[in-house]
Amino acid sequence: MGGLIAWTALSLPVAAWATEGALGRQISGTNVQPNAGIVSPEPIWAVNLSQIYMDGSIGGSREVPIGGRTSLGLDAKVAFTLATVLKTWDTGPGRWNFASSFTLPYVWTKVNSTVTGPGGRSVGQSDTASNLFDLYFSPIIAGYHFSETSHMALSFNVWAPTGKYNANDMANPSLNNWTFIPQVAYTKIFPESGFQLDTVAGIQFYTRNNATDYRNAPLFSMDVMGRKMFSNGVSAGLILGTIQQLGSDSGPTADRLNGFKGRDWALGPIVTYDRKLADKRSLSLGLRWVPTISSTNRLDSSSTVMATATLVF
C-alpha cells in the first residue's frame, strides 16, 4: 500500500447535547476525516488533537427539550477539545487489518434559553459549563482493502456517561446516557486525477437519560468529503454532512413535543496539509468550515469550525 497510508482511519468523535438538547453526539460535517476508510497494514500509533467550535440556535417560536423542561428557542455556544490515540495492531499482510482508539474530550459550553416556569411564566436563563466530557472509545476498527485505491473500515464506537450531569442545569458536560454507534467508512483514491473521496456513515443508539426520563430516537449520520490533492502536500475540497432522526424521541417531555423529530444538512470547504517527517513519521493538519444549510428541530449554525492535527509514528 506504501504511500496510500497517510495516517490511517481516525474518524473523530464529536459531541454536544443529544436530541434532548437539539443536537447529538455528532455534528454534521465534522465526523469524516481524510483516509477515513484506511486502516494501516503496518502497526502504527496515531495521536490526534482537534478543536471544534459551534455557535447555533433554534428560533424562539419552537419549543426545545432541555434538562427535563422545555425552552422557547435556544442559543448555544460549544467548544470541544478532543485528544485521540489510535493503535493499529500487527496483524500481518492480508486484506484485513485492525485498530483500536480512545478519546478524552473537554468541553466548554454556554446556553441561553427561555424557560417556562411555575404559573406559565417565561424566564430567560443562561448557563455555562466547562469540564471533561463523556469518554469515547472504539474497541475494534476493522479495515478491509479492496485494492490499493479502494478501502473500507467498520467500527463499533461507544460513548460512556462519565461526565458530570445535573438535570437542573441547562449546560452539562455529559449527556447522561450510553451511546452506541456502529459505523462504516469508505475511501476511494483516483491517482490519475489526484482526487480522493471519503465517506463515513453510522447510526447512533441512545439509552434513556434516567434523570429526565428522556430517550433519544436513533440518529443516522453521513458525511461525504471530496478533495483534490496537490503535489506540495496541500489538498482542498468540500464536505457535505447530514443527520436524520429515525423515529420519535420518547418520554413525557418528548411526547408533549410530538417526538421532537429532527434533521439537518451542512456544507462547507476543507483544506488539509500532509508532510512526511523523519523515521517514517508523518504530520497532517486540517481546517474546515461546515455551516448548516438546512435544519429542523436541531441547532442551526453558520459558525461550525474544526481544526485538526495528527501525528503518525
Short mmCIF file of C-alpha atoms in Angstrom, two decimals:
data_model
loop_
_atom_site.label_atom_id
_atom_site.label_comp_id
_atom_site.label_asym_id
_atom_site.label_seq_id
_atom_site.Cartn_x
_atom_site.Cartn_y
_atom_site.Cartn_z
CA MET A 1 0.00 0.00 0.00
CA GLY A 2 3.01 2.28 0.67
CA GLY A 3 2.14 5.93 0.11
CA LEU A 4 -1.59 5.31 0.31
CA ILE A 5 -1.44 5.17 4.10
CA ALA A 6 -1.28 8.85 5.02
CA TRP A 7 -2.34 8.48 8.65
CA THR A 8 -4.86 5.62 8.83
CA ALA A 9 -8.54 5.59 9.75
CA LEU A 10 -9.05 8.07 12.56
CA SER A 11 -12.71 9.02 12.39
CA LEU A 12 -13.00 11.52 15.21
CA PRO A 13 -15.92 11.70 17.58
CA VAL A 14 -17.59 15.00 18.25
CA ALA A 15 -20.20 15.62 20.85
CA ALA A 16 -22.71 18.04 22.24
CA TRP A 17 -26.22 17.65 23.54
CA ALA A 18 -28.34 14.79 22.29
CA THR A 19 -31.64 15.48 20.55
CA GLU A 20 -32.89 16.22 24.06
CA GLY A 21 -30.94 19.46 23.59
CA ALA A 22 -31.40 19.73 19.81
CA LEU A 23 -28.05 18.39 18.63
CA GLY A 24 -26.36 14.99 19.06
CA ARG A 25 -23.20 13.04 19.72
CA GLN A 26 -22.01 14.15 16.30
CA ILE A 27 -22.15 17.48 14.47
CA SER A 28 -22.89 17.27 10.76
CA GLY A 29 -19.78 17.74 8.63
CA THR A 30 -17.22 17.08 11.39
CA ASN A 31 -17.14 13.27 11.53
CA VAL A 32 -15.39 12.41 8.25
CA GLN A 33 -11.57 12.53 8.17
CA PRO A 34 -9.02 12.13 5.37
CA ASN A 35 -8.39 8.43 4.63
CA ALA A 36 -11.37 7.50 6.84
CA GLY A 37 -11.67 4.04 5.28
CA ILE A 38 -7.97 3.10 5.52
CA VAL A 39 -6.61 1.04 8.42
CA SER A 40 -2.86 0.81 8.04
CA PRO A 41 -1.46 -2.69 7.29
CA GLU A 42 1.59 -1.70 9.36
CA PRO A 43 1.50 -1.43 13.17
CA ILE A 44 1.45 2.30 13.98
CA TRP A 45 0.36 4.79 16.60
CA ALA A 46 -1.63 7.93 15.69
CA VAL A 47 -2.28 10.88 18.00
CA ASN A 48 -4.87 13.46 17.03
CA LEU A 49 -5.76 16.81 18.61
CA SER A 50 -8.95 18.51 17.46
CA GLN A 51 -10.70 21.75 18.27
CA ILE A 52 -14.35 22.23 17.34
CA TYR A 53 -16.38 25.41 17.78
CA MET A 54 -20.10 25.75 17.12
CA ASP A 55 -22.44 28.70 17.66
CA GLY A 56 -26.01 27.57 16.96
CA SER A 57 -29.61 28.44 17.69
CA ILE A 58 -33.24 27.46 17.32
CA GLY A 59 -35.81 30.24 16.87
CA GLY A 60 -37.97 31.28 19.83
CA SER A 61 -41.14 30.12 18.10
CA ARG A 62 -40.20 26.47 18.69
CA GLU A 63 -40.05 24.56 21.98
CA VAL A 64 -36.84 22.66 22.70
CA PRO A 65 -36.47 19.89 25.33
CA ILE A 66 -33.58 20.53 27.69
CA GLY A 67 -32.92 19.29 31.22
CA GLY A 68 -36.38 17.82 31.73
CA ARG A 69 -38.00 21.12 30.73
CA THR A 70 -38.79 22.97 27.53
CA SER A 71 -37.27 26.18 26.26
CA LEU A 72 -38.78 28.66 23.81
CA GLY A 73 -35.86 28.66 21.42
CA LEU A 74 -32.22 28.03 22.31
CA ASP A 75 -28.87 29.72 21.73
CA ALA A 76 -25.75 27.66 22.38
CA LYS A 77 -22.01 28.08 22.03
CA VAL A 78 -19.90 24.91 22.24
CA ALA A 79 -16.11 24.48 22.15
CA PHE A 80 -14.67 20.97 22.18
CA THR A 81 -11.06 19.91 22.62
CA LEU A 82 -10.50 16.23 21.81
CA ALA A 83 -7.35 14.16 22.26
CA THR A 84 -7.47 10.80 20.44
CA VAL A 85 -4.95 7.96 20.48
CA LEU A 86 -5.24 5.17 17.88
CA LYS A 87 -3.25 1.93 17.69
CA THR A 88 -3.13 -0.24 14.56
CA TRP A 89 -2.40 -3.83 15.52
CA ASP A 90 0.25 -6.04 13.93
CA THR A 91 -1.97 -8.47 12.02
CA GLY A 92 0.44 -9.19 9.19
CA PRO A 93 -0.21 -8.98 5.44
CA GLY A 94 -3.66 -9.52 4.05
CA ARG A 95 -6.81 -7.66 3.17
CA TRP A 96 -7.97 -7.26 6.79
CA ASN A 97 -6.27 -5.03 9.37
CA PHE A 98 -7.43 -3.97 12.83
CA ALA A 99 -7.12 -0.97 15.15
CA SER A 100 -8.50 0.49 18.40
CA SER A 101 -8.83 4.07 19.65
CA PHE A 102 -9.61 6.12 22.75
CA THR A 103 -10.67 9.77 23.04
CA LEU A 104 -10.52 12.15 26.01
CA PRO A 105 -12.82 15.15 25.35
CA TYR A 106 -13.04 18.50 27.14
CA VAL A 107 -16.00 20.84 26.63
CA TRP A 108 -16.86 24.47 27.25
CA THR A 109 -20.47 25.40 26.58
CA LYS A 110 -22.78 28.34 27.16
CA VAL A 111 -26.57 28.09 26.78
CA ASN A 112 -29.17 30.86 26.65
CA SER A 113 -32.83 29.85 26.78
CA THR A 114 -36.32 30.99 27.71
CA VAL A 115 -37.78 28.51 30.18
CA THR A 116 -41.43 28.26 31.17
CA GLY A 117 -41.63 28.22 34.96
CA PRO A 118 -44.43 27.90 37.56
CA GLY A 119 -47.64 29.63 36.60
CA GLY A 120 -46.69 29.59 32.91
CA ARG A 121 -44.26 32.50 33.22
CA SER A 122 -41.38 32.62 30.73
CA VAL A 123 -37.98 33.41 32.21
CA GLY A 124 -34.72 33.98 30.31
CA GLN A 125 -31.85 31.90 31.66
CA SER A 126 -28.15 31.49 30.92
CA ASP A 127 -25.84 28.67 31.99
CA THR A 128 -22.18 27.78 31.40
CA ALA A 129 -20.27 24.52 31.88
CA SER A 130 -16.60 23.64 31.44
CA ASN A 131 -15.20 20.21 32.28
CA LEU A 132 -14.19 16.81 30.95
CA PHE A 133 -16.91 15.39 28.69
CA ASP A 134 -18.11 11.79 28.30
CA LEU A 135 -15.35 9.36 27.30
CA TYR A 136 -15.37 7.88 23.80
CA PHE A 137 -13.68 4.68 22.64
CA SER A 138 -13.61 2.32 19.66
CA PRO A 139 -12.62 -1.15 20.87
CA ILE A 140 -12.48 -2.51 17.32
CA ILE A 141 -11.91 -0.91 13.91
CA ALA A 142 -11.71 -3.49 11.12
CA GLY A 143 -10.26 -2.33 7.81
CA TYR A 144 -10.64 -4.16 4.51
CA HIS A 145 -8.57 -3.32 1.42
CA PHE A 146 -10.49 -3.99 -1.81
CA SER A 147 -7.47 -2.72 -3.74
CA GLU A 148 -4.68 -0.15 -3.38
CA THR A 149 -7.21 2.58 -4.22
CA SER A 150 -10.38 1.29 -2.53
CA HIS A 151 -10.69 0.75 1.22
CA MET A 152 -13.38 0.21 3.89
CA ALA A 153 -13.34 0.42 7.69
CA LEU A 154 -16.00 -1.00 10.01
CA SER A 155 -16.08 0.16 13.63
CA PHE A 156 -18.13 -0.10 16.81
CA ASN A 157 -17.95 3.07 18.90
CA VAL A 158 -19.11 3.77 22.45
CA TRP A 159 -19.80 6.94 24.47
CA ALA A 160 -19.76 6.34 28.25
CA PRO A 161 -21.61 8.77 30.59
CA THR A 162 -18.52 9.69 32.64
CA GLY A 163 -19.00 13.47 32.73
CA LYS A 164 -20.79 15.41 35.45
CA TYR A 165 -24.54 15.82 34.94
CA ASN A 166 -27.24 17.76 36.79
CA ALA A 167 -30.80 17.67 35.42
CA ASN A 168 -31.42 21.17 36.83
CA ASP A 169 -28.63 22.66 34.68
CA MET A 170 -29.08 23.65 31.06
CA ALA A 171 -25.36 23.33 30.27
CA ASN A 172 -23.87 19.96 31.19
CA PRO A 173 -20.51 18.28 30.40
CA SER A 174 -22.35 14.99 29.83
CA LEU A 175 -25.42 13.58 28.10
CA ASN A 176 -26.07 11.16 30.98
CA ASN A 177 -26.60 8.20 28.66
CA TRP A 178 -24.68 5.47 26.90
CA THR A 179 -24.47 5.84 23.13
CA PHE A 180 -23.50 3.03 20.75
CA ILE A 181 -22.52 3.84 17.16
CA PRO A 182 -21.85 1.14 14.55
CA GLN A 183 -20.11 2.89 11.67
CA VAL A 184 -18.77 2.25 8.18
CA ALA A 185 -16.18 4.36 6.37
CA TYR A 186 -15.05 4.18 2.76
CA THR A 187 -12.12 5.75 0.91
CA LYS A 188 -11.67 5.83 -2.87
CA ILE A 189 -8.47 7.22 -4.38
CA PHE A 190 -8.16 8.36 -8.00
CA PRO A 191 -4.36 8.58 -8.57
CA GLU A 192 -4.58 9.88 -12.13
CA SER A 193 -6.57 12.98 -11.18
CA GLY A 194 -5.29 13.43 -7.63
CA PHE A 195 -8.86 13.25 -6.33
CA GLN A 196 -9.97 11.39 -3.20
CA LEU A 197 -13.42 10.58 -1.83
CA ASP A 198 -14.03 9.76 1.87
CA THR A 199 -17.39 8.79 3.34
CA VAL A 200 -18.48 7.94 6.89
CA ALA A 201 -21.96 6.72 7.86
CA GLY A 202 -23.31 5.42 11.16
CA ILE A 203 -26.34 5.03 13.39
CA GLN A 204 -26.41 6.39 16.95
CA PHE A 205 -28.34 4.32 19.52
CA TYR A 206 -29.02 6.06 22.86
CA THR A 207 -30.01 4.67 26.23
CA ARG A 208 -32.52 6.59 28.36
CA ASN A 209 -31.48 9.62 30.37
CA ASN A 210 -32.68 8.38 33.76
CA ALA A 211 -32.50 11.86 35.31
CA THR A 212 -35.06 13.34 32.87
CA ASP A 213 -36.81 10.16 31.61
CA TYR A 214 -35.93 11.22 28.04
CA ARG A 215 -34.78 8.80 25.35
CA ASN A 216 -33.46 9.96 22.01
CA ALA A 217 -34.53 8.09 18.91
CA PRO A 218 -31.74 6.56 16.77
CA LEU A 219 -29.95 9.03 14.51
CA PHE A 220 -28.48 8.27 11.09
CA SER A 221 -25.43 10.34 10.19
CA MET A 222 -23.40 10.56 7.00
CA ASP A 223 -20.53 12.82 5.91
CA VAL A 224 -19.06 12.84 2.39
CA MET A 225 -15.79 14.61 1.61
CA GLY A 226 -14.18 15.12 -1.78
CA ARG A 227 -10.67 16.59 -2.06
CA LYS A 228 -8.20 17.49 -4.78
CA MET A 229 -4.65 16.51 -3.77
CA PHE A 230 -1.67 18.62 -4.90
CA SER A 231 1.99 17.62 -5.11
CA ASN A 232 3.07 20.02 -2.34
CA GLY A 233 1.01 18.15 0.27
CA VAL A 234 -1.93 20.56 0.23
CA SER A 235 -5.45 19.46 -0.60
CA ALA A 236 -8.74 21.36 -0.87
CA GLY A 237 -12.29 20.16 -1.13
CA LEU A 238 -15.87 20.15 0.11
CA ILE A 239 -17.75 18.31 2.85
CA LEU A 240 -21.47 17.50 2.80
CA GLY A 241 -22.94 16.17 6.03
CA THR A 242 -26.36 15.22 7.34
CA ILE A 243 -28.05 13.81 10.44
CA GLN A 244 -31.53 12.31 10.09
CA GLN A 245 -33.58 11.17 13.08
CA LEU A 246 -35.07 7.68 12.63
CA GLY A 247 -38.30 7.87 14.60
CA SER A 248 -39.52 9.99 17.50
CA ASP A 249 -37.98 10.67 20.89
CA SER A 250 -39.83 9.21 23.88
CA GLY A 251 -40.63 10.30 27.43
CA PRO A 252 -43.04 12.83 28.99
CA THR A 253 -41.30 15.90 27.53
CA ALA A 254 -40.77 14.32 24.10
CA ASP A 255 -44.41 13.17 23.96
CA ARG A 256 -45.58 16.71 24.67
CA LEU A 257 -43.48 17.90 21.70
CA ASN A 258 -44.77 15.17 19.35
CA GLY A 259 -41.47 13.28 19.45
CA PHE A 260 -39.27 16.29 18.57
CA LYS A 261 -38.06 14.62 15.38
CA GLY A 262 -35.15 16.46 13.77
CA ARG A 263 -32.77 16.55 10.81
CA ASP A 264 -30.10 18.83 9.33
CA TRP A 265 -27.66 19.31 6.46
CA ALA A 266 -24.26 21.04 6.45
CA LEU A 267 -21.97 22.01 3.58
CA GLY A 268 -18.57 23.68 3.57
CA PRO A 269 -14.90 23.72 2.49
CA ILE A 270 -11.89 21.90 3.92
CA VAL A 271 -8.14 22.48 3.48
CA THR A 272 -5.51 19.93 4.58
CA TYR A 273 -1.73 19.66 4.60
CA ASP A 274 0.30 16.43 4.85
CA ARG A 275 4.05 16.24 5.45
CA LYS A 276 6.37 13.25 5.90
CA LEU A 277 8.79 13.51 8.82
CA ALA A 278 11.87 11.53 9.83
CA ASP A 279 11.71 7.88 10.94
CA LYS A 280 8.54 7.11 8.95
CA ARG A 281 6.57 9.66 10.93
CA SER A 282 4.05 11.99 9.29
CA LEU A 283 2.06 15.09 10.23
CA SER A 284 -1.39 16.02 8.94
CA LEU A 285 -3.20 19.33 9.50
CA GLY A 286 -6.77 20.21 8.61
CA LEU A 287 -9.16 23.15 8.79
CA ARG A 288 -12.86 23.09 7.83
CA TRP A 289 -15.93 25.33 7.98
CA VAL A 290 -19.23 23.45 7.74
CA PRO A 291 -22.22 25.77 8.26
CA THR A 292 -25.76 24.44 8.45
CA ILE A 293 -27.72 24.83 5.21
CA SER A 294 -30.98 23.25 6.41
CA SER A 295 -32.25 22.34 9.88
CA THR A 296 -35.44 21.14 11.61
CA ASN A 297 -35.52 20.72 15.40
CA ARG A 298 -31.73 20.88 15.55
CA LEU A 299 -29.31 23.73 16.23
CA ASP A 300 -28.70 25.87 13.15
CA SER A 301 -25.12 27.12 12.96
CA SER A 302 -23.25 29.30 10.47
CA SER A 303 -20.12 29.14 12.64
CA THR A 304 -19.13 25.47 12.83
CA VAL A 305 -15.33 25.35 12.55
CA MET A 306 -12.97 22.39 13.13
CA ALA A 307 -9.16 22.30 13.22
CA THR A 308 -7.16 19.04 13.47
CA ALA A 309 -3.54 17.97 13.86
CA THR A 310 -2.48 14.31 13.57
CA LEU A 311 0.94 12.78 14.21
CA VAL A 312 1.58 9.22 12.99
CA PHE A 313 4.59 7.23 14.25
#
